[in-house]
Coordinates of C-alpha atoms and ligand atoms in Angstrom, one line a residue:
X7 CA 138.0 78.6 -192.3
X8 CA 141.2 79.3 -190.5
X9 CA 139.6 81.7 -188.0
X10 CA 136.9 79.2 -186.9
X11 CA 137.6 77.6 -183.6
X12 CA 138.1 73.9 -183.8
X13 CA 135.5 71.9 -181.9
X14 CA 137.5 69.0 -180.6
X15 CA 136.4 65.6 -179.2
X16 CA 140.1 64.9 -178.6
X17 CA 140.7 66.6 -175.3
X18 CA 144.1 66.8 -173.7
X19 CA 144.4 66.1 -170.0
X20 CA 146.4 68.7 -168.1
X21 CA 149.9 67.4 -167.2
X22 CA 150.7 66.8 -163.5
X23 CA 153.8 65.3 -162.0
X24 CA 151.7 64.3 -158.9
X25 CA 148.9 61.9 -159.0
X26 CA 145.4 62.1 -157.4
X27 CA 144.9 60.4 -154.1
X28 CA 141.3 59.5 -155.0
X29 CA 140.4 57.0 -157.8
X30 CA 139.5 59.2 -160.8
X31 CA 136.0 58.8 -162.2
X32 CA 136.0 57.8 -165.8
X33 CA 132.6 58.1 -167.4
X34 CA 133.7 57.7 -171.0
X35 CA 131.6 55.1 -172.9
X36 CA 134.1 54.9 -175.8
X37 CA 137.8 54.9 -176.0
X38 CA 139.8 56.0 -179.1
X39 CA 142.7 53.9 -180.2
X40 CA 145.7 55.1 -182.2
X41 CA 145.3 52.8 -185.2
X42 CA 143.5 49.6 -186.4
X43 CA 146.7 47.7 -185.4
X44 CA 146.4 49.0 -181.9
X45 CA 142.7 48.3 -181.7
X46 CA 143.3 44.8 -183.0
X47 CA 146.0 44.2 -180.3
X48 CA 143.6 45.4 -177.6
X49 CA 140.9 43.0 -178.7
X50 CA 143.5 40.2 -178.9
X51 CA 144.5 41.1 -175.3
X52 CA 148.2 41.8 -176.3
X53 CA 147.7 45.6 -175.6
X54 CA 145.9 46.7 -172.4
X55 CA 143.1 49.1 -172.9
X56 CA 139.4 49.7 -173.0
X57 CA 137.2 50.1 -176.1
X58 CA 133.5 50.4 -175.0
X59 CA 132.3 50.6 -171.5
X60 CA 129.8 47.8 -171.7
X61 CA 132.8 45.6 -172.1
X62 CA 134.7 47.0 -169.2
X63 CA 135.9 50.3 -167.8
X64 CA 138.5 51.4 -165.2
X65 CA 136.1 52.1 -162.3
X66 CA 134.5 48.6 -162.6
X67 CA 138.0 47.0 -162.8
X68 CA 139.2 48.9 -159.7
X69 CA 136.0 47.9 -157.7
X70 CA 136.1 44.3 -158.9
X71 CA 139.7 43.9 -157.8
X72 CA 138.9 45.2 -154.3
X73 CA 135.9 42.8 -153.9
X74 CA 138.1 40.0 -155.3
X75 CA 140.6 40.6 -152.5
X76 CA 137.9 40.6 -149.9
X77 CA 136.4 37.3 -151.2
X78 CA 139.7 35.6 -152.0
X79 CA 138.6 35.5 -155.6
X80 CA 140.2 36.2 -159.0
X81 CA 138.7 37.9 -162.0
X82 CA 135.3 38.8 -160.4
X83 CA 132.8 40.8 -162.4
X84 CA 130.9 43.9 -161.3
X85 CA 127.4 44.1 -162.7
X86 CA 124.7 46.8 -162.8
X87 CA 122.7 45.3 -159.9
X88 CA 122.7 42.4 -157.5
X89 CA 120.0 40.8 -159.7
X90 CA 122.3 41.2 -162.8
X91 CA 124.9 39.2 -160.8
X92 CA 122.4 36.4 -160.1
X93 CA 121.2 36.5 -163.7
X94 CA 124.8 36.3 -164.9
X95 CA 125.6 33.4 -162.5
X96 CA 122.7 31.3 -163.9
X97 CA 122.7 32.3 -167.6
X98 CA 126.5 32.0 -167.9
X99 CA 127.0 28.3 -167.1
X100 CA 123.5 26.8 -167.7
X101 CA 121.9 25.4 -170.9
X102 CA 118.4 24.5 -171.9
X103 CA 117.6 21.1 -170.4
X104 CA 119.7 21.7 -167.2
X105 CA 118.1 21.8 -163.8
X106 CA 118.8 24.1 -160.9
X107 CA 118.1 23.6 -157.2
X108 CA 117.5 26.9 -155.4
X109 CA 117.2 27.7 -151.7
X110 CA 113.5 28.0 -150.7
X111 CA 114.1 31.4 -149.0
X112 CA 116.0 33.1 -151.8
X113 CA 115.7 36.9 -152.4
X114 CA 112.3 37.5 -154.0
X115 CA 113.4 38.3 -157.5
X116 CA 115.9 35.4 -157.5
X117 CA 112.9 33.1 -156.7
X118 CA 111.1 34.7 -159.6
X119 CA 114.0 34.2 -161.9
X120 CA 114.1 30.5 -161.0
X121 CA 110.4 30.0 -160.9
X122 CA 109.3 31.9 -164.0
X123 CA 112.1 33.1 -166.2
X124 CA 114.5 30.1 -166.3
X125 CA 111.7 27.6 -167.1
X126 CA 110.7 29.9 -170.0
X127 CA 114.3 29.3 -171.3
X128 CA 114.1 25.6 -170.9
X129 CA 115.9 25.4 -167.6
X130 CA 114.0 23.5 -164.9
X131 CA 114.2 24.5 -161.3
X132 CA 113.1 23.2 -157.9
X133 CA 113.4 24.6 -154.4
X134 CA 114.8 22.9 -151.3
X135 CA 115.8 23.8 -147.7
X136 CA 119.4 24.9 -147.6
X137 CA 119.7 24.4 -143.9
X138 CA 119.2 20.6 -144.5
X139 CA 121.6 18.8 -146.9
X140 CA 119.1 15.9 -147.1
X141 CA 116.5 18.3 -148.5
X142 CA 119.0 19.5 -151.2
X143 CA 120.1 16.0 -152.0
X144 CA 116.4 14.9 -152.5
X145 CA 115.9 17.7 -155.0
X146 CA 118.9 16.7 -157.2
X147 CA 118.1 15.1 -160.5
X148 CA 120.5 13.6 -163.1
X149 CA 120.3 16.9 -165.1
X150 CA 121.0 19.1 -162.1
X151 CA 123.9 21.5 -162.9
X152 CA 123.7 24.1 -160.2
X153 CA 122.6 24.6 -156.6
X154 CA 122.0 28.3 -155.7
X155 CA 121.7 29.3 -152.0
X156 CA 122.2 32.3 -149.8
X157 CA 124.6 32.1 -146.9
X158 CA 122.0 33.7 -144.6
X159 CA 118.5 34.0 -145.9
X160 CA 116.0 36.8 -145.9
X161 CA 114.2 37.6 -143.7
X162 CA 114.3 34.7 -141.2
X163 CA 118.1 34.7 -141.1
X164 CA 118.5 31.0 -141.5
X165 CA 122.1 29.8 -142.0
X166 CA 122.6 27.5 -145.0
X167 CA 124.8 24.4 -144.5
X168 CA 127.4 25.5 -147.1
X169 CA 130.1 23.0 -146.2
X170 CA 127.6 20.1 -146.3
X171 CA 126.0 21.3 -149.6
X172 CA 129.5 21.9 -151.1
X173 CA 130.5 18.3 -150.3
X174 CA 127.3 17.0 -151.9
X175 CA 127.9 19.2 -155.0
X176 CA 131.5 18.1 -155.4
X177 CA 130.4 14.4 -155.2
X178 CA 127.7 14.9 -157.9
X179 CA 129.8 17.3 -160.1
X180 CA 127.3 20.2 -159.6
X181 CA 128.2 23.9 -159.4
X182 CA 127.5 25.6 -156.0
X183 CA 126.6 29.3 -156.3
X184 CA 126.4 31.2 -153.1
X185 CA 124.8 34.7 -152.7
X186 CA 126.8 36.1 -149.8
X187 CA 125.1 39.5 -149.5
X188 CA 123.8 39.2 -146.0
X189 CA 127.1 37.9 -144.5
X190 CA 129.5 39.9 -146.6
X191 CA 133.1 38.6 -147.0
X192 CA 133.9 39.9 -143.5
X193 CA 131.4 37.5 -142.0
X194 CA 131.9 34.5 -144.4
X195 CA 134.0 33.6 -147.4
X196 CA 132.2 31.0 -149.5
X197 CA 135.2 30.1 -151.7
X198 CA 137.0 28.8 -148.5
X199 CA 134.0 26.5 -147.9
X200 CA 133.7 24.9 -151.3
X201 CA 131.6 27.3 -153.4
X202 CA 132.2 27.5 -157.1
X203 CA 130.5 30.9 -157.6
X204 CA 130.0 33.8 -155.2
X205 CA 127.4 36.5 -155.7
X206 CA 126.8 39.9 -154.0
X207 CA 124.3 42.7 -154.2
X208 CA 127.0 45.4 -153.8
X209 CA 124.0 47.8 -153.4
X210 CA 123.7 46.7 -149.8
X211 CA 126.4 46.7 -147.1
X212 CA 129.4 46.7 -149.3
X213 CA 128.6 50.0 -151.0
X214 CA 126.7 50.9 -147.9
X215 CA 125.0 54.3 -148.6
X216 CA 121.9 53.4 -150.7
X217 CA 123.2 55.5 -153.5
X218 CA 124.7 53.0 -155.9
X219 CA 123.1 49.9 -157.4
X220 CA 125.6 47.2 -158.3
X221 CA 126.3 43.5 -158.1
X222 CA 129.3 41.2 -158.2
X223 CA 129.9 37.6 -159.4
X224 CA 133.1 35.6 -159.3
X225 CA 133.9 32.0 -160.3
X226 CA 136.6 29.7 -159.0
X227 CA 137.1 28.1 -162.4
X228 CA 138.9 30.1 -165.2
X229 CA 136.7 28.8 -168.0
X230 CA 133.6 29.7 -166.1
X231 CA 134.9 33.2 -165.5
X232 CA 135.2 33.7 -169.2
X233 CA 131.6 32.5 -169.7
X234 CA 130.4 34.9 -167.0
X235 CA 132.2 37.8 -168.6
X236 CA 130.7 37.0 -172.0
X237 CA 127.2 36.7 -170.6
X238 CA 127.5 40.0 -168.7
X239 CA 128.7 41.8 -171.9
X240 CA 126.2 40.2 -174.2
X241 CA 123.1 40.6 -172.0
X242 CA 124.1 44.1 -171.1
X243 CA 124.5 43.5 -167.3
X244 CA 127.3 46.1 -167.1
X245 CA 127.6 48.7 -164.3
X246 CA 127.8 52.5 -164.5
X247 CA 131.2 54.0 -163.8
X248 CA 129.7 56.5 -161.3
X249 CA 128.1 53.8 -159.3
X250 CA 131.4 51.9 -159.2
X251 CA 133.2 55.0 -158.1
X252 CA 130.6 55.5 -155.3
X253 CA 130.8 51.9 -154.2
X254 CA 134.6 51.9 -154.1
X255 CA 134.4 55.0 -151.9
X256 CA 131.9 53.2 -149.7
X257 CA 134.2 50.2 -149.4
X258 CA 136.9 52.3 -147.8
X259 CA 134.7 52.4 -144.6
X260 CA 133.2 48.9 -145.1
X261 CA 135.1 47.2 -142.2
X262 CA 134.3 50.0 -139.8
X263 CA 130.7 50.0 -140.8
X264 CA 130.4 46.2 -140.6
X265 CA 132.0 45.9 -137.2
X266 CA 129.9 48.7 -135.7
X267 CA 126.6 47.4 -137.2
X268 CA 127.3 43.8 -136.2
X269 CA 128.1 44.8 -132.6
X270 CA 124.9 46.9 -132.4
X271 CA 122.8 44.2 -134.0
X272 CA 123.8 41.7 -131.4
X273 CA 123.0 44.1 -128.6
X274 CA 119.7 45.2 -130.2
X275 CA 118.7 41.5 -130.7
X276 CA 119.1 40.9 -127.0
X277 CA 117.4 44.1 -126.0
X278 CA 114.4 43.4 -128.3
X279 CA 114.0 39.9 -126.7
X280 CA 113.4 41.6 -123.3
X281 CA 110.9 44.2 -124.6
X282 CA 107.2 43.5 -123.6
X283 CA 105.2 42.8 -126.8
X284 CA 108.1 41.3 -128.7
X285 CA 107.2 37.6 -129.2
X286 CA 110.2 36.4 -131.1
X287 CA 113.7 37.6 -132.1
X288 CA 115.9 36.1 -134.8
X289 CA 119.6 36.7 -134.8
X290 CA 122.0 33.9 -135.9
X291 CA 124.3 33.9 -132.9
X292 CA 121.6 34.0 -130.3
X293 CA 121.1 30.7 -128.4
X294 CA 117.4 30.5 -129.4
X295 CA 118.1 30.8 -133.1
X296 CA 117.4 27.5 -134.9
X297 CA 120.9 27.6 -136.6
X298 CA 122.8 28.8 -133.6
X299 CA 125.4 26.0 -133.7
X300 CA 126.0 26.5 -137.4
X301 CA 126.3 30.3 -137.0
X302 CA 129.0 29.7 -134.4
X303 CA 130.9 26.9 -136.3
X304 CA 130.5 28.1 -139.9
X305 CA 130.2 31.9 -139.5
X306 CA 132.8 32.0 -136.7
X307 CA 130.3 33.7 -134.5
X308 CA 129.6 36.5 -137.0
X309 CA 125.9 37.3 -136.7
X310 CA 126.2 40.2 -139.2
X311 CA 124.0 43.3 -139.3
X312 CA 120.5 41.9 -139.8
X313 CA 118.0 41.2 -137.0
X314 CA 114.4 40.1 -137.4
X315 CA 111.7 40.2 -134.8
X316 CA 108.0 39.7 -134.3
X317 CA 105.4 41.6 -132.3
X318 CA 101.9 40.5 -131.4
X319 CA 98.9 42.4 -132.7
X320 CA 98.9 42.0 -136.5
X321 CA 98.9 44.9 -139.0
X322 CA 97.5 47.5 -136.5
X323 CA 100.4 46.9 -134.2
X324 CA 102.9 46.9 -137.1
X325 CA 101.5 50.3 -138.3
X326 CA 101.8 51.7 -134.7
X327 CA 105.4 50.5 -134.4
X328 CA 106.5 51.9 -137.7
X329 CA 104.8 55.3 -137.1
X330 CA 106.5 55.5 -133.6
X331 CA 110.0 54.5 -134.9
X332 CA 111.2 58.1 -135.3
X333 CA 114.3 58.6 -137.3
X334 CA 114.4 55.0 -138.6
X335 CA 113.6 54.7 -142.3
X336 CA 110.8 52.2 -143.1
X337 CA 112.2 51.1 -146.4
X338 CA 112.5 47.8 -148.3
X339 CA 116.3 47.6 -148.4
X340 CA 119.3 46.8 -146.2
X341 CA 122.9 47.7 -145.7
X342 CA 122.5 51.4 -145.5
X343 CA 124.7 53.4 -143.1
X344 CA 121.4 54.3 -141.2
X345 CA 119.2 51.6 -139.7
X346 CA 116.2 50.6 -141.8
X347 CA 113.1 48.7 -140.9
X348 CA 111.2 46.5 -143.4
X349 CA 108.0 44.5 -143.2
X350 CA 107.9 41.3 -145.2
X351 CA 104.1 41.0 -145.4
X352 CA 103.8 44.3 -147.4
X353 CA 107.1 44.2 -149.3
X354 CA 109.4 41.3 -150.1
X355 CA 106.7 38.6 -149.4
X356 CA 103.6 40.4 -150.4
X357 CA 102.8 38.0 -153.2
X358 CA 102.5 35.1 -150.8
X359 CA 99.3 34.2 -149.0
X360 CA 99.2 34.7 -145.2
X361 CA 99.3 30.9 -144.9
X362 CA 102.4 30.7 -147.0
X363 CA 104.0 33.4 -145.0
X364 CA 103.0 31.8 -141.7
X365 CA 104.7 28.5 -142.9
X366 CA 107.9 30.5 -143.2
X367 CA 107.3 32.1 -139.8
X368 CA 106.3 35.6 -140.9
X369 CA 103.1 37.1 -139.5
X370 CA 101.8 40.7 -140.0
X371 CA 103.9 41.6 -136.9
X372 CA 107.2 40.3 -138.5
X373 CA 109.9 42.9 -139.1
X374 CA 113.4 42.8 -140.4
X375 CA 116.0 45.4 -139.2
X376 CA 119.1 46.3 -141.1
X377 CA 121.2 47.8 -138.4
X378 CA 123.3 50.9 -139.3
X379 CA 126.0 52.8 -137.6
X380 CA 124.1 55.0 -135.2
X381 CA 124.9 55.0 -131.5
X382 CA 123.8 51.7 -130.1
X383 CA 122.1 53.1 -126.9
X384 CA 120.2 55.8 -128.9
X385 CA 119.1 53.2 -131.4
X386 CA 117.9 50.7 -128.8
X387 CA 115.9 53.6 -127.1
X388 CA 114.2 54.3 -130.4
X389 CA 113.2 50.7 -130.7
X390 CA 111.9 50.6 -127.1
X391 CA 109.7 53.7 -127.9
X392 CA 108.5 52.1 -131.1
X393 CA 107.6 48.7 -129.5
X394 CA 105.9 50.4 -126.6
X395 CA 103.7 52.3 -128.9
X396 CA 101.9 49.0 -129.7
X397 CA 100.4 49.1 -126.2
X398 CA 98.4 52.2 -127.2
X399 CA 96.6 50.4 -130.1
X400 CA 93.0 49.7 -129.2
X401 CA 92.4 46.0 -128.5
X402 CA 89.6 46.1 -131.0
X403 CA 92.1 46.9 -133.7
X404 CA 94.4 44.0 -132.8
X405 CA 94.1 41.1 -135.1
X406 CA 96.8 38.8 -136.3
Ligands
PLP513 C1 119.1 42.9 -152.7 C2 119.5 41.6 -152.9 C3 119.7 41.0 -154.2 C4 119.4 41.9 -155.4 O1 120.3 43.0 -155.5 P1 119.9 44.4 -156.2 O2 121.2 45.1 -156.1 O3 118.8 45.0 -155.5 O4 119.6 44.0 -157.6 C5 120.1 39.7 -154.4 N1 120.3 39.0 -153.3 C6 120.1 39.4 -152.0 C7 120.4 38.5 -150.9 C8 119.7 40.7 -151.8 O5 119.6 41.2 -150.5

C-alpha cells in the first residue's frame, strides 16, 4: 500500500505573501470544517465560514455587498436570476390569504407569477396603474400585504409614482417592493424614496455583458431580510459562483457603461423623433413623454438606457427595419454592452391580443431599444438606415 499515490480531496493552496488583485473565483459547493465543534459554531454564526454553496458562497457575498453599496442597502441577497429575486420577494413575506397589488405593466414573467402561480398558493393578486396612486389605492383590500411595481416599466417606459405609492403603503402598513432593473441604482435608489424591498435583474445592465444570469433582492427590515434569506435557500434560488464572478467584473465598468448608454439614449431618442416614418418616441426625459415631469423630479433627469419607438406599416415594416439594422442584435433582452432591439408583439407581449397590446400603446411597429456603448453617431446612422428601409416595403404589404 505504501507505494500507492494518495488521491486527495484535501488540496493545499500554494502559499503567497502577495494577494491577487482580482477577486478569486471559488466554485466549491462544499466546505470542509475542522471538527463538529467548528461546524456547530459556523451554523450558530459564532465562527465565520461557508458550508454548502446553496446557503452562501464568497462570490455571492462579494457581489451582494457591492450592489448593497450602490442601493444603500444592507444584507441584500444575490439570486440565480432576476425572476428568482422577484419570487423570493413575494414568497418570503407573504402567506396564503394575503393579497398583492402589482403594476399593470410588470415584466412578463412577474405578471405570470402574480396572475397564475401566487393564486395557486392561495395568494390573491390584482393589477393597477403605478403611475396613478389613485389606481393603486383603489386596488388595495383589507388583506393587501404588498405592492409590487417597477420604477420604469417595460416597454413603454412609464415612470411609477414611487414617493406617492410609498406614502400610501406606509399609511396602510403595506410592503412596497420595487423592481429597479430599468433605472439601476445610478438612475434611482428606491430605499431613499420609501421602498421596503428592492429587486434587480442583475442579468441586465448591472452585469452588462449578456453572459451571467442573476438577480438581487434587499429588504430594509432586518426580520424581513432573514425571511428572504431562508426563502432563497429553501426554494433553491441560489446563484452560481461563476456568474457572480462575471457580474462582479461587469460592475467594475457599470458607471462608465451607464453614463455612456444614457447619453446616447437621449440623443438617439431625439434623432428617432426626427426620422421620417417614426410615428412615436418614448424616452422618460423627453418633453412629449407622458411622465416627463416625474422623470425630472423623481429620477433627477435620468432617462436611463432604454428608448422605445414606433413606426407605421405594421409587421412588414417591422421586418424590414430589423433586417436593415445591421450590427444591432435583434434579441429579447436588455442591458448588454452592445445595443439590442426587441419587438414586443413577437416576444414579451406575444401572449396578448392585438387589441390588448393596442390598449398599452404597442402596435406591430413598436420597438424597444436597449442602448449600448457604441459610438453615438455610428449608432444613430445605423438606425437612420434601418428606419429608411421601411420606405422600400411595397405599399401592398403595409398593414397595421
Ligand atoms: C429581465 C427582467 C426580470 C427577470 O430577470 P431574469 O434575470 O431574466 O430572470 C425582472 N424584471 C425586469 C424589469 C426585467 O427586465
